[in-house]
mmCIF file of C-alpha atoms in Angstrom:
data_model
loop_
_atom_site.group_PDB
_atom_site.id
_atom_site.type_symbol
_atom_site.label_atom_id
_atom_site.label_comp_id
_atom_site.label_asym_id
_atom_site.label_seq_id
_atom_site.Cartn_x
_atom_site.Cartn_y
_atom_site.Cartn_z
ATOM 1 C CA UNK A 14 -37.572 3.337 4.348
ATOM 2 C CA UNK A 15 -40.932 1.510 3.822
ATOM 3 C CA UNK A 16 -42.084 -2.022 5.387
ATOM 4 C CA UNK A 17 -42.361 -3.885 8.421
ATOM 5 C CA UNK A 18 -39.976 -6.137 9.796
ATOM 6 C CA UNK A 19 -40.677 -8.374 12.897
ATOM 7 C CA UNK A 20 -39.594 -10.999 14.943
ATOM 8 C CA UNK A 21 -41.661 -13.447 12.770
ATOM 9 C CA UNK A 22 -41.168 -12.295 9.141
ATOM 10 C CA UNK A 23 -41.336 -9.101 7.015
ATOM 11 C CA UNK A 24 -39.737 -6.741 4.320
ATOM 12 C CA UNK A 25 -38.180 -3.488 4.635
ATOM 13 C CA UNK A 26 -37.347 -1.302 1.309
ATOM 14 C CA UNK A 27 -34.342 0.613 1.486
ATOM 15 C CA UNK A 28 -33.853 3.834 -0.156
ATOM 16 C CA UNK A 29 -30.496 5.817 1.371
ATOM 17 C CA UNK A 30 -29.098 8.883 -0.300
ATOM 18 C CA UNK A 31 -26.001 10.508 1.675
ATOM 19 C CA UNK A 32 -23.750 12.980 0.135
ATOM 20 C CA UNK A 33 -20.500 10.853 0.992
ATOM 21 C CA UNK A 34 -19.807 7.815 2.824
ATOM 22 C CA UNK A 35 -18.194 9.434 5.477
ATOM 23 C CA UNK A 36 -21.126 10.978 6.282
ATOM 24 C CA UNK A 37 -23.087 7.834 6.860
ATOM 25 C CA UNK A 38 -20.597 6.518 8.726
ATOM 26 C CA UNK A 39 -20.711 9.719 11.090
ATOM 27 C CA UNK A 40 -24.007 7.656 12.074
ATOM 28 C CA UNK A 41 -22.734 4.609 13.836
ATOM 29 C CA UNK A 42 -19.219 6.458 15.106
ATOM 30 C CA UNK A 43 -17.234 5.015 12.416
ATOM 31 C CA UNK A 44 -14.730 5.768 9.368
ATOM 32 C CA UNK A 45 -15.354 5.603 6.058
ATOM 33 C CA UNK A 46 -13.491 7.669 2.550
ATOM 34 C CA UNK A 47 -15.260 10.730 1.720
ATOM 35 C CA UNK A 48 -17.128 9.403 -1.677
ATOM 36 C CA UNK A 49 -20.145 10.802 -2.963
ATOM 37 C CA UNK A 50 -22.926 11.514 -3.319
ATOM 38 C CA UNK A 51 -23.958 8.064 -2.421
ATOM 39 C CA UNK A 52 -27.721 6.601 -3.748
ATOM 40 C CA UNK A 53 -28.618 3.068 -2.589
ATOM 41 C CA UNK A 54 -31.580 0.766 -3.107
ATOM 42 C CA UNK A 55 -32.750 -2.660 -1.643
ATOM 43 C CA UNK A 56 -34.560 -4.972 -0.054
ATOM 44 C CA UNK A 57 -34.263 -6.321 3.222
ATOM 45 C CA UNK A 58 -36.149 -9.779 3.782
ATOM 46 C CA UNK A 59 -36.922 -12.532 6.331
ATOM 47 C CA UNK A 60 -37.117 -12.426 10.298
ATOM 48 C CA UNK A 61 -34.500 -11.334 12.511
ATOM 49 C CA UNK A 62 -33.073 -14.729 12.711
ATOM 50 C CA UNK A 63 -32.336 -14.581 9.087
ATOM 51 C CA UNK A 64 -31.853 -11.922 7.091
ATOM 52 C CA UNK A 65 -31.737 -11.540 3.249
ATOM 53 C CA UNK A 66 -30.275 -8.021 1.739
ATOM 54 C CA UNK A 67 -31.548 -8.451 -2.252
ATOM 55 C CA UNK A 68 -31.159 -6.070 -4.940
ATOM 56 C CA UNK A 69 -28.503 -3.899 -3.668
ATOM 57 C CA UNK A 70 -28.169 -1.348 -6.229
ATOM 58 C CA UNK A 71 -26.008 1.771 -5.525
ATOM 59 C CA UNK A 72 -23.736 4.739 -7.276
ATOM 60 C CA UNK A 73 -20.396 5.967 -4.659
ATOM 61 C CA UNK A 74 -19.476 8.706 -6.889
ATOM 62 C CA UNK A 75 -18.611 7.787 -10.623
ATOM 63 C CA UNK A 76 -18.877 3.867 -9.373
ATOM 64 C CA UNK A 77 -22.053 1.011 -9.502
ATOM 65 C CA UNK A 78 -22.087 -1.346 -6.715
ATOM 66 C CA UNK A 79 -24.706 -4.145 -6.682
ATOM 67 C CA UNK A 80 -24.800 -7.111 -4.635
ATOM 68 C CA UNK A 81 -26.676 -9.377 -2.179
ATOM 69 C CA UNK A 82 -26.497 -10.869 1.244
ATOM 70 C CA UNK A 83 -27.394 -12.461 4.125
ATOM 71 C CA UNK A 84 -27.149 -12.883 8.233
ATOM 72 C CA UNK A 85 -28.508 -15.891 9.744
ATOM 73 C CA UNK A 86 -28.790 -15.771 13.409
ATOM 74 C CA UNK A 87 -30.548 -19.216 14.673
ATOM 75 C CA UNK A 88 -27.790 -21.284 13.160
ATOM 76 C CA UNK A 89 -25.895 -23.388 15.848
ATOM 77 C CA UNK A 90 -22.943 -20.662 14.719
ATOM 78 C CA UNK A 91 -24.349 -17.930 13.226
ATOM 79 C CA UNK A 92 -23.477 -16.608 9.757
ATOM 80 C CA UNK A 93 -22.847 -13.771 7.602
ATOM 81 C CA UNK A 94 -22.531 -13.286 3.772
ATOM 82 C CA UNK A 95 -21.909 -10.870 1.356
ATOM 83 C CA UNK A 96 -21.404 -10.860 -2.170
ATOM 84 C CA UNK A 97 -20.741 -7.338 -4.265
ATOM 85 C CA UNK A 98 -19.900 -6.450 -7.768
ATOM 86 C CA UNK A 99 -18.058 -3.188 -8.581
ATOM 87 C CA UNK A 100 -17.896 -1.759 -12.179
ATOM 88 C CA UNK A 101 -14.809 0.366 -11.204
ATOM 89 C CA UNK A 102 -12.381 0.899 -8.539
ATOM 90 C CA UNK A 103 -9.667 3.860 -9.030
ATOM 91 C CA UNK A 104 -6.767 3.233 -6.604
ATOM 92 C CA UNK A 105 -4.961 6.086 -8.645
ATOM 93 C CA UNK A 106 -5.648 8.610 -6.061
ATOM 94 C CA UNK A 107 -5.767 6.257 -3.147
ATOM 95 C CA UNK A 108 -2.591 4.922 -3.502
ATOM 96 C CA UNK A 109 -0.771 8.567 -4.114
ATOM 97 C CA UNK A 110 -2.561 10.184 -0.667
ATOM 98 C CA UNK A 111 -1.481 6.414 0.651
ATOM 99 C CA UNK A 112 2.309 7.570 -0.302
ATOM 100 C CA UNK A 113 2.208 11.503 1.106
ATOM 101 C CA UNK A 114 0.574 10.277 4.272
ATOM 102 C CA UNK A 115 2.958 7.716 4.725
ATOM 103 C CA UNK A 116 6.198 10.113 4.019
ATOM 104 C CA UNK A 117 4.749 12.409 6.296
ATOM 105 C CA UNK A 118 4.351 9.953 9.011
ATOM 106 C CA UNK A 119 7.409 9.117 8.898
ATOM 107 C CA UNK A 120 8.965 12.967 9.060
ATOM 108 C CA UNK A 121 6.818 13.461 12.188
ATOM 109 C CA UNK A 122 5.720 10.398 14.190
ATOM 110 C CA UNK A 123 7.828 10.025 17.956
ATOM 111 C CA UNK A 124 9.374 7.196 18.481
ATOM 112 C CA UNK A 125 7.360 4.360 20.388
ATOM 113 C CA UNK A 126 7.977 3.283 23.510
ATOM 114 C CA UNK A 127 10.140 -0.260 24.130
ATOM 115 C CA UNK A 128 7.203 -0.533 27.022
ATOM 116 C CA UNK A 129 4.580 0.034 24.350
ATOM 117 C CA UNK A 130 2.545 -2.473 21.980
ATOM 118 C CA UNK A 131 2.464 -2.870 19.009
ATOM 119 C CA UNK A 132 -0.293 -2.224 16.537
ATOM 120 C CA UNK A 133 0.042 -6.001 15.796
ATOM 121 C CA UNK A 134 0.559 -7.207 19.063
ATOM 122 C CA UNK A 135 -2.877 -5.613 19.961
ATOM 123 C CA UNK A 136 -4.345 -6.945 17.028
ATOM 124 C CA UNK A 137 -3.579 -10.422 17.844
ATOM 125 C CA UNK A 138 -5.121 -10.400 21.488
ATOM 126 C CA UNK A 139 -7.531 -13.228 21.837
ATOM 127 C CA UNK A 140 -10.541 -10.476 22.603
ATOM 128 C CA UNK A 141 -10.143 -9.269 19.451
ATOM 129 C CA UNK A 142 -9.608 -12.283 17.332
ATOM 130 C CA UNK A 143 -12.886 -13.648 18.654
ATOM 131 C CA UNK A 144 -14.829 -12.111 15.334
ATOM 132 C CA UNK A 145 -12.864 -15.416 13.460
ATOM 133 C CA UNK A 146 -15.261 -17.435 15.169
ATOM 134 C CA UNK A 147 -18.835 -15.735 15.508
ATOM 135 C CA UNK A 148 -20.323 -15.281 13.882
ATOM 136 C CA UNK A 149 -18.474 -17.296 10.757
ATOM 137 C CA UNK A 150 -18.966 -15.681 7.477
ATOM 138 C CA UNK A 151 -17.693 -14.878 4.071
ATOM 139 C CA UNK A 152 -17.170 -11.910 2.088
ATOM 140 C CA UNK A 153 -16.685 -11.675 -2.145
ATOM 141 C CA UNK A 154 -15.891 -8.732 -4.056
ATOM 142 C CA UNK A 155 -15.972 -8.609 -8.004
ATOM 143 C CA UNK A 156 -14.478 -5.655 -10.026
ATOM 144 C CA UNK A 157 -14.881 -5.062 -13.362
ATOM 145 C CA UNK A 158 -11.961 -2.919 -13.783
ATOM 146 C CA UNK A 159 -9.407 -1.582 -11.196
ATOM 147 C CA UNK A 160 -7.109 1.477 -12.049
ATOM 148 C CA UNK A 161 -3.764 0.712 -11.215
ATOM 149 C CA UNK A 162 -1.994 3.661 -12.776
ATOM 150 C CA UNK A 163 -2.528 6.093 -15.843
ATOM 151 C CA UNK A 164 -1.563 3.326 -18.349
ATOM 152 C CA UNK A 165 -2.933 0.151 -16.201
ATOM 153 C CA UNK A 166 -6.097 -0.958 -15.726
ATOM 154 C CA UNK A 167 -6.683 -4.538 -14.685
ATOM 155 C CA UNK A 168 -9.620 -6.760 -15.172
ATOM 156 C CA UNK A 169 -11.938 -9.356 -13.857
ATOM 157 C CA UNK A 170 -10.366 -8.950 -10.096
ATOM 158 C CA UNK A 171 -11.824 -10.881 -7.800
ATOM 159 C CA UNK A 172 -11.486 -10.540 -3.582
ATOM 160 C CA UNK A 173 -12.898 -12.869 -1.187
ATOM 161 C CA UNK A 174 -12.318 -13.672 2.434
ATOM 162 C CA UNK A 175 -13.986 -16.626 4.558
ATOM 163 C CA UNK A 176 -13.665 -17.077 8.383
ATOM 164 C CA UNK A 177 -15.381 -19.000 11.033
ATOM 165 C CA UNK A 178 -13.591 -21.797 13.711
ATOM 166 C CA UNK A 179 -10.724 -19.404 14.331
ATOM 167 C CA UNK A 180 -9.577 -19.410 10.636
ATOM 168 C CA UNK A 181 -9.516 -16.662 8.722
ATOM 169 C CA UNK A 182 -8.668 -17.927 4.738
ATOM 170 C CA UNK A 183 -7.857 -14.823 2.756
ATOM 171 C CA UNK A 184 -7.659 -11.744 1.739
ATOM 172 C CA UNK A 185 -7.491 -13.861 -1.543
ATOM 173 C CA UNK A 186 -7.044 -11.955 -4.800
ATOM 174 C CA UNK A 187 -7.186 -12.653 -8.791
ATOM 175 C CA UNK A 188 -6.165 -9.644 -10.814
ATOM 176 C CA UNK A 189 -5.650 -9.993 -14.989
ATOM 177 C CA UNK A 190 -4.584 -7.398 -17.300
ATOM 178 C CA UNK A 191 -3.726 -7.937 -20.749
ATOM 179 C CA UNK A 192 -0.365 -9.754 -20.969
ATOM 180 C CA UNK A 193 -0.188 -10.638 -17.224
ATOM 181 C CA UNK A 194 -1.840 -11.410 -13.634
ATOM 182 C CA UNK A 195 -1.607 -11.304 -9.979
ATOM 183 C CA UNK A 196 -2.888 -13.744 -7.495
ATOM 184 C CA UNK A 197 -2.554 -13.672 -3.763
ATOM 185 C CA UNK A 198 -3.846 -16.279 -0.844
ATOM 186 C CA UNK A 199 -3.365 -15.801 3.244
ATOM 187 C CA UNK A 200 -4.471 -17.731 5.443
ATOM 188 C CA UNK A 201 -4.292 -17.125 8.972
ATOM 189 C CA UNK A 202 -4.929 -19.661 11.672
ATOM 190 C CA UNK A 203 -5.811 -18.874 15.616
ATOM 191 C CA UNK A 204 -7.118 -22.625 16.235
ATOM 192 C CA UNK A 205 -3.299 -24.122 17.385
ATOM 193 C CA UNK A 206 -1.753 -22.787 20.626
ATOM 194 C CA UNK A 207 0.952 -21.048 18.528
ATOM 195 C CA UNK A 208 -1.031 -18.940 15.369
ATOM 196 C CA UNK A 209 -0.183 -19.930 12.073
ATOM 197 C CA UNK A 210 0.030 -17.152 9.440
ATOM 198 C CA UNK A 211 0.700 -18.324 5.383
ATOM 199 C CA UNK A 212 0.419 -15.688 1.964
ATOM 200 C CA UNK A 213 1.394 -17.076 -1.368
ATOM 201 C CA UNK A 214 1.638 -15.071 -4.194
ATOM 202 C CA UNK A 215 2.054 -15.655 -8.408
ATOM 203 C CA UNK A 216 2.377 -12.868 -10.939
ATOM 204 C CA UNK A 217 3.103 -13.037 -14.621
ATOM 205 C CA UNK A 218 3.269 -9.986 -16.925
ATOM 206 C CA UNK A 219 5.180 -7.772 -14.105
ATOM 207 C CA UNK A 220 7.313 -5.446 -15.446
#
């Protein structure tokens, strides 16, 4: 990393290389898949009441990701965006570990307790629904291609969420492939003293 960045204003030059993302995410305590080598470069602009990320530019593995953002602090909410383009995603393998994992689970997990909550019950606590509101923000993912299967690919699919005032609108999704497409929007309300929860979805082409 080379730069200076200050309370007043300043650049920082980012220049990560990681051998997967799991490894980076070792860092901060979290989770991430295991894909690698990772190489990133960009540019990190502004003060730390706003933030600009410019010129993302990064390889995960076989796949280019490239985007920009940016986190603005001194706003009467504050705010967060990100927008990414993918060349390729490969849910081949994902979505085959997705099905042994989830056959497995089922052979071995106990059964839960009646006294116990659920993973959606915890989920919907008002501590941890308190992201929908600050900071607001939006998210939107582009992908060249996604591989769906050996013999489908789909094209031009699009992801985006937006949240802020206790709304969260998404995950919405556009996938086409030739002869047929997918989309899917969710929206998801915490604003109304009983939550609110809608998905939609429209598909031609799926057989």
């Amino acid at each position: 990393m080379a730069g200076a960045l200050d309370n007043e204003s300043g650049q920082l030059a980012v220049d990560l290389r990681a051998p997967t993302l799991a490894a980076i995410a070792e860092t901060w305590g979290g989770s991430l898949p295991p894909l690698g080598p990772v190489v990133a470069t960009a540019r990190v602009e502004g003060s730390l009441q706003k933030l600009r990320l410019r010129g993302l530019n990064s390889q995960i593995g076989k796949a280019h990701l490239e985007g920009s953002g940016m986190l603005a602090r001194a706003e009467p909410t504050p705010s967060l965006q990100l927008n990414l383009r993918l060349d390729e995603l490969d849910l081949r393998p994902t979505r085959h570990a997705q099905t042994r994992e989830a056959s497995s689970e089922t052979q071995s997990a106990p059964s839960a307790s009646a006294d116990s909550a659920s993973p959606l019950d915890e989920l919907l606590k008002p501590e941890n629904l308190r992201w929908l509101s600050d900071p607001a923000g939006s998210l939107a993912l582009k992908v060249d291609r996604v591989r769906l299967d050996r013999e489908w690919t789909a094209q031009d699919g699009k992801l985006d969420f937006h949240w802020g005032k206790g709304v969260l609108d998404g995950p919405n999704l556009t996938l086409g492939w030739p002869g047929g497409a997918l989309s899917a929007r969710s929206r998801f309300d915490t604003t109304q003293a009983t939550r609110a929860a809608s998905l939609g979805l429209r598909g031609t082409g799926l057989h």
